[in-house]
PDB file of C-alpha atoms in Angstrom:
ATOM      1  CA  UNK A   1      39.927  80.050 133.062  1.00 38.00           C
ATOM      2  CA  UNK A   2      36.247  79.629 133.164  1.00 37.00           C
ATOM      3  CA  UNK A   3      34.801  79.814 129.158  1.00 36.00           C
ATOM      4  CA  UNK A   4      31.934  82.249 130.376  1.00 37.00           C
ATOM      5  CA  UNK A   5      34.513  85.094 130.572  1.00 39.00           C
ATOM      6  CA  UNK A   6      35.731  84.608 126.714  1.00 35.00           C
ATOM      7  CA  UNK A   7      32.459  85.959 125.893  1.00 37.00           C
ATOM      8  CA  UNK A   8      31.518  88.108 128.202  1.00 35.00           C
ATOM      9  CA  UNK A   9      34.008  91.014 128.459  1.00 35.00           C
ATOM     10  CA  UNK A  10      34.709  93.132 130.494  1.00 34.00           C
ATOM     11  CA  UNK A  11      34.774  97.091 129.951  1.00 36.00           C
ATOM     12  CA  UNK A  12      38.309  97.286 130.770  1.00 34.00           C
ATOM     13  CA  UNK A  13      39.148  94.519 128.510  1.00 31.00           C
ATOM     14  CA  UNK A  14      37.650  95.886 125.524  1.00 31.00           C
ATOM     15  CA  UNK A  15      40.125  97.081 123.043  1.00 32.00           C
ATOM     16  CA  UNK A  16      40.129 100.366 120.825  1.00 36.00           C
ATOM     17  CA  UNK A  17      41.183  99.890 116.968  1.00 38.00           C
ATOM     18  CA  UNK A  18      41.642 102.603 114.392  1.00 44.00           C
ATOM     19  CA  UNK A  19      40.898 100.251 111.459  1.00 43.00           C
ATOM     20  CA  UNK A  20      37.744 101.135 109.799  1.00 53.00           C
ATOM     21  CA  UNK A  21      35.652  98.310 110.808  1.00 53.00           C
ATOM     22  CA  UNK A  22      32.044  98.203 109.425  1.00 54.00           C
ATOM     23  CA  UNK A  23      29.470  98.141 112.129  1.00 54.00           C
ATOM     24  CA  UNK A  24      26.285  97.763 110.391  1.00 62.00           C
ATOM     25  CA  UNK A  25      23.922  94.864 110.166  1.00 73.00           C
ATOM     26  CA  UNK A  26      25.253  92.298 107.120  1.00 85.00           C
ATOM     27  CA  UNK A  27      28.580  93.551 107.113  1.00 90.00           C
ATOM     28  CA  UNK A  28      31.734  91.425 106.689  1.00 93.00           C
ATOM     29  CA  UNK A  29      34.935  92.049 108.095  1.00 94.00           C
ATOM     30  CA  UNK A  30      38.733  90.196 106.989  1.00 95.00           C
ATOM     31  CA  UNK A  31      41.103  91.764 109.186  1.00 94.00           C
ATOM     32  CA  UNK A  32      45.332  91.734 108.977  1.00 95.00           C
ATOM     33  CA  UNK A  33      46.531  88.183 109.027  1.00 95.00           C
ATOM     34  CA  UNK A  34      43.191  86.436 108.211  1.00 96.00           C
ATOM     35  CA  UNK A  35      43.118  84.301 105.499  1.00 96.00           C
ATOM     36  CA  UNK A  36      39.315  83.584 104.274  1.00 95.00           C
ATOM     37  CA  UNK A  37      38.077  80.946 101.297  1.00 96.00           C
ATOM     38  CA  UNK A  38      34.712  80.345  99.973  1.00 95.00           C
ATOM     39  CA  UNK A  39      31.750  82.330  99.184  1.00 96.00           C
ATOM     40  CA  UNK A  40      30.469  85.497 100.650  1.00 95.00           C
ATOM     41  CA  UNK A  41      26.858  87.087 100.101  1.00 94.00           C
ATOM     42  CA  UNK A  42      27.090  90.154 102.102  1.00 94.00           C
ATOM     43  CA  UNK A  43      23.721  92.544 102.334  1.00 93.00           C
ATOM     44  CA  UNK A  44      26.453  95.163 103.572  1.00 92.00           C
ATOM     45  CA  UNK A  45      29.784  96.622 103.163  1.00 94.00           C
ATOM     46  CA  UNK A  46      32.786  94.129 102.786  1.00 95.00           C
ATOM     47  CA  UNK A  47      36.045  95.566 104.174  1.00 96.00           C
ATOM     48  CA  UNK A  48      39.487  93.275 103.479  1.00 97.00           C
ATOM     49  CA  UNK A  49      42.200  93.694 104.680  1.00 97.00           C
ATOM     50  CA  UNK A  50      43.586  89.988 104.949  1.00 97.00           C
ATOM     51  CA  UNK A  51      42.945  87.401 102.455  1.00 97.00           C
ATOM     52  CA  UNK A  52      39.977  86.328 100.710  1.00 97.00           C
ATOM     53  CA  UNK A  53      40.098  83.750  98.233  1.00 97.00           C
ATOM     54  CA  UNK A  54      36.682  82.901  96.258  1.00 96.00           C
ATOM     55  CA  UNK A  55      33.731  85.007  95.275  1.00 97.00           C
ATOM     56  CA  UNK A  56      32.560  88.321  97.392  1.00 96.00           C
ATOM     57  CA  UNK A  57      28.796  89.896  96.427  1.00 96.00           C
ATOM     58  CA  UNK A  58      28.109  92.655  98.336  1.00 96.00           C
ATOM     59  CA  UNK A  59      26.768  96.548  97.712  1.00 94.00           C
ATOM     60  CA  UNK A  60      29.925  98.090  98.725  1.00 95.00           C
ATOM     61  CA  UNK A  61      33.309  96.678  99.164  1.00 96.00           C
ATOM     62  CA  UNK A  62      36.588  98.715 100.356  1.00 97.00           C
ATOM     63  CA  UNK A  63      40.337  96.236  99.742  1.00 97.00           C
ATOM     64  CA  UNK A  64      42.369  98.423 102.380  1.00 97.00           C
ATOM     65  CA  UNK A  65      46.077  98.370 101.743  1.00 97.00           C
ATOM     66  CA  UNK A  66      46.798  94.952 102.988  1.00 97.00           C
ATOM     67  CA  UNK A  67      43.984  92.992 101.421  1.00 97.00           C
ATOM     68  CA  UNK A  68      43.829  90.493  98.883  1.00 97.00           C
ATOM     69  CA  UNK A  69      41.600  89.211  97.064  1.00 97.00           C
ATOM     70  CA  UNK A  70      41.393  86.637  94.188  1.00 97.00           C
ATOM     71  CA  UNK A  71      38.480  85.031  92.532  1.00 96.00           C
ATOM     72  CA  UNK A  72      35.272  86.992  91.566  1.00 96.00           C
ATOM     73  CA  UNK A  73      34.292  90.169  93.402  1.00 96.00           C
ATOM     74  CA  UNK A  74      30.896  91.824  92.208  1.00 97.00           C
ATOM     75  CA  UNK A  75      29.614  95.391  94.008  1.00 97.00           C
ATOM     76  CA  UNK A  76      27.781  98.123  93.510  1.00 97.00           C
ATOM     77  CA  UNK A  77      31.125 100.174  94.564  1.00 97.00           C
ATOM     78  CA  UNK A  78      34.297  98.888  94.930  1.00 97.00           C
ATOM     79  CA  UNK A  79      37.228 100.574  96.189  1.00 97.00           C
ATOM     80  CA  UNK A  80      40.648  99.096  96.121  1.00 98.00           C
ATOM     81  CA  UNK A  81      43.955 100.018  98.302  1.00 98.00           C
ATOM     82  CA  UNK A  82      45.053  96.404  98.272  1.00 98.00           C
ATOM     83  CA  UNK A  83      44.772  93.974  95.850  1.00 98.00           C
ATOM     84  CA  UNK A  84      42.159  92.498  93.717  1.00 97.00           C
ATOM     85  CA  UNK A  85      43.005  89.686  91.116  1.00 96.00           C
ATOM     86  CA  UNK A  86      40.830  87.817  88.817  1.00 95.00           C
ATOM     87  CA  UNK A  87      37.151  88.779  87.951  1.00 96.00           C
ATOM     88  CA  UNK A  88      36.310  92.362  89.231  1.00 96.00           C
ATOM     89  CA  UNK A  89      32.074  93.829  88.430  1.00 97.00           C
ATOM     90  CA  UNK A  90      31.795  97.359  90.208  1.00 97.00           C
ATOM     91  CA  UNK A  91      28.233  97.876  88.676  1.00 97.00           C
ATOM     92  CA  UNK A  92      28.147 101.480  89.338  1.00 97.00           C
ATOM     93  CA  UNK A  93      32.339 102.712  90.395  1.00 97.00           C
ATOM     94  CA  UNK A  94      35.590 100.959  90.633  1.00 97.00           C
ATOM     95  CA  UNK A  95      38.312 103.180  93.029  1.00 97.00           C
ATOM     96  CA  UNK A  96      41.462 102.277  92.585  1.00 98.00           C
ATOM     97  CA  UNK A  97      44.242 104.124  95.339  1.00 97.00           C
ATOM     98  CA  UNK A  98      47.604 105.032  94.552  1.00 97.00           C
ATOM     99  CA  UNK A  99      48.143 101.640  96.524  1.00 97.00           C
ATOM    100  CA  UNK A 100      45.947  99.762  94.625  1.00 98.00           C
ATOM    101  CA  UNK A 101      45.916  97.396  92.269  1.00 98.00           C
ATOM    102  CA  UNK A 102      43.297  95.138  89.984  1.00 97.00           C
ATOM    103  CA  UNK A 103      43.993  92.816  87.312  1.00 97.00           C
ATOM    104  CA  UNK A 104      41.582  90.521  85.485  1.00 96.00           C
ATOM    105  CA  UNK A 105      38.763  90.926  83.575  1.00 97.00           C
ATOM    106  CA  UNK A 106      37.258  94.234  84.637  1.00 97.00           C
ATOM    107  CA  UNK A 107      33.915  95.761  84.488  1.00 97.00           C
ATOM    108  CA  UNK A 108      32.551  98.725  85.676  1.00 97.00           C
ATOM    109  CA  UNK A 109      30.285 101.546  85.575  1.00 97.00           C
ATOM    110  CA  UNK A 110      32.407 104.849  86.419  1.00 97.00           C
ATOM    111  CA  UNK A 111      36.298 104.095  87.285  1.00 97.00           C
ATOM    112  CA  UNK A 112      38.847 106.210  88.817  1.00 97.00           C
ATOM    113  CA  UNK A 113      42.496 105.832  89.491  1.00 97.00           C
ATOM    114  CA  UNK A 114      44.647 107.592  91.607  1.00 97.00           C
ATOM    115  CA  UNK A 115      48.299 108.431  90.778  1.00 97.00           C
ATOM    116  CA  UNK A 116      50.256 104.999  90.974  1.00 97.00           C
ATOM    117  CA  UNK A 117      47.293 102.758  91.380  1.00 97.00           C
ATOM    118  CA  UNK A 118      47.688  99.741  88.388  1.00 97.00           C
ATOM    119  CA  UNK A 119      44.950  98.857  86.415  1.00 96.00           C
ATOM    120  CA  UNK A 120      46.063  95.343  84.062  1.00 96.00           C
ATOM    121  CA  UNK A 121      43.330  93.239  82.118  1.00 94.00           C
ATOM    122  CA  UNK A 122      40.706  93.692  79.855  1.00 96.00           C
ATOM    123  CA  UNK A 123      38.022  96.391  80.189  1.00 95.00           C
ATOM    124  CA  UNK A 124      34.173  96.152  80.018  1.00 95.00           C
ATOM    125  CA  UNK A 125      32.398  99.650  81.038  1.00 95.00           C
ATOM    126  CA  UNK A 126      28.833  98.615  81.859  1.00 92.00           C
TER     127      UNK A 126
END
């Protein structure tokens, strides 16, 4: 197969997903079955959904019910379906789903948990 057609798709060969995927400029996306490490500075939204080991900085960050992610994670909002272990800094609100869980040393401006989400650490509000 000639390489110029990897990157160059077709219309009919574009596919359709119902994940929330953010669009924007500076946005980072860890889909199903990815497994990331290292350090992320993201100017956007983060959306995981995989798993990301390391540190994550960005304004807004969404763990969707399959994600993971260990090490530090600092937002301005951070909403969590998944799983978030470790060092958690929501500067303004942490969102924890009835799917959700966080654990580690927590800080946060405004938090709110839904009905079977787990919150286990210690607690800083900011």
């Amino acid at each position: 197969m000639d390489p110029r057609q990897l990157t160059q798709p077709r219309d009919a060969d574009t596919i359709q997903m119902n994940n929330p995927v953010p669009t924007s400029f500076g946005a980072l996306y860890v889909g199903e079955g990815v497994f990331a490490q290292g350090v992320a500075i993201v100017p956007g939204q983060a959306v995981i959904n995989g798993q990301f080991n390391g540190a994550i900085d960005a304004s807004d960050i969404h763990i969707q019910a399959r994600g993971i992610v260990s090490g530090t994670t600092k937002a301005e909002f951070i909403s969590v379906d998944g799983q978030i272990n470790d060092s958690v800094q929501a500067t303004n609100t942490l969102t924890i789903g009835n799917t959700g869980a966080v654990s580690g040393d927590v800080s946060y401006g405004s938090l709110e948990i839904a009905k079977g989400g787990e919150l286990i650490g210690s607690l800083t509000q900011i």
